[in-house]
mmCIF file of C-alpha atoms in Angstrom:
data_model
loop_
_atom_site.group_PDB
_atom_site.id
_atom_site.type_symbol
_atom_site.label_atom_id
_atom_site.label_comp_id
_atom_site.label_asym_id
_atom_site.label_seq_id
_atom_site.Cartn_x
_atom_site.Cartn_y
_atom_site.Cartn_z
ATOM 1 C CA MET R 1 9.984 6.758 19.315
ATOM 2 C CA ASP R 2 12.304 5.416 22.080
ATOM 3 C CA GLY R 3 13.921 2.093 22.282
ATOM 4 C CA GLU R 4 14.363 -0.324 19.426
ATOM 5 C CA ALA R 5 10.988 -1.378 17.634
ATOM 6 C CA THR R 6 10.214 -4.724 17.114
ATOM 7 C CA SER R 7 10.231 -6.106 13.229
ATOM 8 C CA ILE R 8 7.454 -8.601 11.828
ATOM 9 C CA GLY R 9 8.113 -10.066 8.630
ATOM 10 C CA PRO R 10 7.747 -11.351 6.275
ATOM 11 C CA LEU R 11 4.381 -11.993 5.924
ATOM 12 C CA ASP R 12 2.944 -14.233 3.258
ATOM 13 C CA ILE R 13 -0.612 -13.380 1.415
ATOM 14 C CA THR R 14 -2.662 -15.262 3.877
ATOM 15 C CA ARG R 15 -1.761 -12.742 6.087
ATOM 16 C CA VAL R 16 -2.492 -10.117 3.700
ATOM 17 C CA MET R 17 -5.576 -10.761 3.264
ATOM 18 C CA ALA R 18 -6.113 -11.481 6.836
ATOM 19 C CA ALA R 19 -5.413 -7.371 7.204
ATOM 20 C CA ILE R 20 -7.233 -6.055 4.394
ATOM 21 C CA PRO R 21 -10.247 -7.161 2.595
ATOM 22 C CA HIS R 22 -9.128 -6.532 -0.953
ATOM 23 C CA ARG R 23 -9.382 -9.524 -3.082
ATOM 24 C CA TYR R 24 -8.160 -9.847 -6.768
ATOM 25 C CA PRO R 25 -8.337 -7.890 -9.178
ATOM 26 C CA MET R 26 -8.099 -5.069 -6.578
ATOM 27 C CA LEU R 27 -5.808 -6.656 -4.109
ATOM 28 C CA LEU R 28 -1.998 -5.050 -4.804
ATOM 29 C CA VAL R 29 -0.014 -6.033 -2.456
ATOM 30 C CA ASP R 30 1.449 -9.808 -3.013
ATOM 31 C CA ARG R 31 3.680 -9.653 0.390
ATOM 32 C CA VAL R 32 5.182 -7.882 3.274
ATOM 33 C CA ALA R 33 8.563 -7.882 3.172
ATOM 34 C CA GLU R 34 8.864 -6.031 6.660
ATOM 35 C CA LEU R 35 6.033 -4.105 9.176
ATOM 36 C CA ILE R 36 7.343 -2.172 12.406
ATOM 37 C CA PRO R 37 4.447 -1.513 14.315
ATOM 38 C CA ASP R 38 3.729 1.948 14.983
ATOM 39 C CA ARG R 39 6.133 3.230 12.347
ATOM 40 C CA SER R 40 6.659 1.768 9.039
ATOM 41 C CA ILE R 41 5.854 -1.273 6.501
ATOM 42 C CA THR R 42 7.614 -2.224 3.349
ATOM 43 C CA ALA R 43 5.464 -4.358 0.854
ATOM 44 C CA ILE R 44 5.730 -6.121 -2.667
ATOM 45 C CA LYS R 45 3.425 -5.754 -5.863
ATOM 46 C CA ALA R 46 4.897 -8.440 -8.218
ATOM 47 C CA VAL R 47 3.795 -6.130 -11.663
ATOM 48 C CA THR R 48 2.859 -9.222 -14.258
ATOM 49 C CA ILE R 49 1.458 -8.303 -17.653
ATOM 50 C CA ASN R 50 -1.585 -10.723 -16.983
ATOM 51 C CA GLU R 51 -2.755 -7.654 -14.969
ATOM 52 C CA GLY R 52 -5.985 -6.794 -16.527
ATOM 53 C CA PHE R 53 -5.674 -2.842 -16.755
ATOM 54 C CA PHE R 54 -2.408 -3.811 -18.978
ATOM 55 C CA GLN R 55 -4.932 -4.693 -21.943
ATOM 56 C CA GLY R 56 -6.144 -1.006 -22.202
ATOM 57 C CA HIS R 57 -3.243 0.947 -20.683
ATOM 58 C CA PHE R 58 -1.708 1.228 -22.994
ATOM 59 C CA PRO R 59 -2.103 -1.070 -26.189
ATOM 60 C CA GLY R 60 1.543 -1.758 -26.885
ATOM 61 C CA ARG R 61 2.956 0.385 -24.131
ATOM 62 C CA PRO R 62 1.962 -1.198 -20.894
ATOM 63 C CA ILE R 63 2.347 0.738 -17.857
ATOM 64 C CA MET R 64 0.435 0.691 -14.735
ATOM 65 C CA PRO R 65 -1.703 2.888 -13.903
ATOM 66 C CA GLY R 66 -0.713 5.717 -11.024
ATOM 67 C CA VAL R 67 -4.095 6.149 -9.576
ATOM 68 C CA LEU R 68 -3.355 1.677 -8.739
ATOM 69 C CA ILE R 69 0.229 2.618 -7.606
ATOM 70 C CA VAL R 70 -1.298 5.099 -5.078
ATOM 71 C CA GLU R 71 -3.801 2.140 -4.209
ATOM 72 C CA ALA R 72 -1.195 -0.142 -3.307
ATOM 73 C CA LEU R 73 0.685 1.934 -1.756
ATOM 74 C CA ALA R 74 -2.414 2.618 0.620
ATOM 75 C CA GLN R 75 -3.033 -1.221 0.969
ATOM 76 C CA ALA R 76 0.309 -1.084 2.382
ATOM 77 C CA ALA R 77 -0.291 1.441 4.921
ATOM 78 C CA GLY R 78 -3.770 -0.005 5.613
ATOM 79 C CA ILE R 79 -2.137 -3.034 6.830
ATOM 80 C CA LEU R 80 0.357 -1.245 8.720
ATOM 81 C CA ALA R 81 -2.359 0.349 10.346
ATOM 82 C CA VAL R 82 -4.566 -2.541 11.271
ATOM 83 C CA GLU R 83 -1.380 -4.758 12.331
ATOM 84 C CA SER R 84 0.103 -1.659 14.418
ATOM 85 C CA LEU R 85 -3.513 -1.365 16.351
ATOM 86 C CA GLY R 86 -4.165 -5.346 16.420
ATOM 87 C CA LEU R 87 -7.533 -5.265 14.314
ATOM 88 C CA ALA R 88 -6.546 -8.185 11.879
ATOM 89 C CA GLY R 89 -9.622 -10.247 11.280
ATOM 90 C CA SER R 90 -11.680 -7.296 12.944
ATOM 91 C CA GLY R 91 -13.758 -6.629 9.677
ATOM 92 C CA LYS R 92 -12.309 -3.075 10.350
ATOM 93 C CA LEU R 93 -11.643 -0.494 6.899
ATOM 94 C CA VAL R 94 -9.535 1.719 5.681
ATOM 95 C CA TYR R 95 -10.843 4.531 3.977
ATOM 96 C CA PHE R 96 -9.057 7.167 1.762
ATOM 97 C CA MET R 97 -9.742 10.435 3.229
ATOM 98 C CA SER R 98 -6.997 12.490 1.185
ATOM 99 C CA ILE R 99 -4.072 12.407 -1.055
ATOM 100 C CA ASP R 100 -1.218 15.057 -1.682
ATOM 101 C CA GLY R 101 1.683 15.979 -3.017
ATOM 102 C CA VAL R 102 1.606 13.401 -5.674
ATOM 103 C CA LYS R 103 4.691 12.814 -7.945
ATOM 104 C CA PHE R 104 5.136 10.206 -10.633
ATOM 105 C CA ARG R 105 9.136 9.621 -11.168
ATOM 106 C CA LYS R 106 9.292 6.897 -13.132
ATOM 107 C CA PRO R 107 6.675 3.891 -15.439
ATOM 108 C CA VAL R 108 5.924 0.722 -13.616
ATOM 109 C CA GLU R 109 6.023 -1.757 -16.501
ATOM 110 C CA PRO R 110 5.392 -5.383 -16.459
ATOM 111 C CA GLY R 111 8.375 -7.498 -14.929
ATOM 112 C CA VAL R 112 9.002 -5.369 -11.830
ATOM 113 C CA LEU R 113 8.820 -5.541 -8.442
ATOM 114 C CA LEU R 114 7.145 -2.466 -7.197
ATOM 115 C CA THR R 115 8.428 -1.938 -3.669
ATOM 116 C CA LEU R 116 5.741 -0.050 -1.543
ATOM 117 C CA GLU R 117 7.233 1.777 1.352
ATOM 118 C CA ALA R 118 4.771 3.675 3.564
ATOM 119 C CA GLU R 119 4.903 5.455 7.220
ATOM 120 C CA PHE R 120 2.989 7.044 9.876
ATOM 121 C CA VAL R 121 3.349 10.828 9.908
ATOM 122 C CA GLN R 122 0.859 11.107 12.329
ATOM 123 C CA LYS R 123 -1.608 8.458 14.117
ATOM 124 C CA ARG R 124 -4.640 8.560 15.900
ATOM 125 C CA ALA R 125 -7.354 6.292 17.063
ATOM 126 C CA ARG R 126 -9.044 6.537 14.072
ATOM 127 C CA VAL R 127 -7.116 8.502 11.483
ATOM 128 C CA CYS R 128 -3.875 8.010 10.310
ATOM 129 C CA LYS R 129 -1.727 10.306 7.879
ATOM 130 C CA PHE R 130 1.129 8.125 5.675
ATOM 131 C CA ALA R 131 4.042 8.740 3.783
ATOM 132 C CA GLY R 132 4.189 6.722 0.919
ATOM 133 C CA LYS R 133 7.015 5.785 -1.989
ATOM 134 C CA ALA R 134 6.633 3.530 -4.538
ATOM 135 C CA ARG R 135 10.502 1.987 -6.041
ATOM 136 C CA ILE R 136 11.729 0.225 -8.659
ATOM 137 C CA ASP R 137 15.075 -1.478 -7.769
ATOM 138 C CA GLY R 138 15.411 1.262 -5.109
ATOM 139 C CA GLU R 139 14.837 4.111 -7.607
ATOM 140 C CA LEU R 140 11.671 6.188 -7.162
ATOM 141 C CA ALA R 141 8.764 5.570 -8.992
ATOM 142 C CA ALA R 142 6.009 7.450 -7.308
ATOM 143 C CA GLU R 143 5.760 9.634 -3.772
ATOM 144 C CA CYS R 144 2.735 10.671 -1.865
ATOM 145 C CA GLU R 145 0.773 11.499 1.347
ATOM 146 C CA PHE R 146 -2.483 10.405 2.019
ATOM 147 C CA THR R 147 -4.778 10.303 4.949
ATOM 148 C CA ALA R 148 -6.977 7.287 5.865
ATOM 149 C CA MET R 149 -9.787 6.801 8.608
ATOM 150 C CA ILE R 150 -10.303 3.359 10.709
ATOM 151 C CA ALA R 151 -14.348 2.589 10.277
ATOM 152 C CA ASP R 152 -17.072 -0.156 10.311
ATOM 153 C CA PRO R 153 -17.937 -1.113 7.325
ATOM 154 C CA PRO R 154 -21.185 0.605 5.704
ATOM 155 C CA LYS R 155 -24.193 -1.550 6.425
ATOM 156 C CA ALA R 156 -25.884 -3.984 4.216
#
């Protein structure tokens, strides 16, 4: 990409909820620290013991399920896609198509700020490929690549 891209951010929870339809208990992005349209996003998930999944995963040793870490990365990427394509508030949804090369490096426990980093690997009008990394204090907790499709919501 030529030239210097203009960074957007931080974005509060209201702006996050304008970009993606997820709501409690499935909203896994609390804020966006930085978003560079058509390039990348850095978002934050505050992981607290109050999360419902910690009741059963695991009693006595709470660890955030890996699938929810990947979902949090996908939500961050969804915000990146929607903001980059000017679709905030349009009702468009970002659907998973594939998840590749998932690696979990470190358990995510209550009390941490999970930094969610996603960047475009490929971007087309309706299909985007992303690389994502989740970090705790700069240390890699998980990484993956995933592809998503931007589409209208299903008809009721």
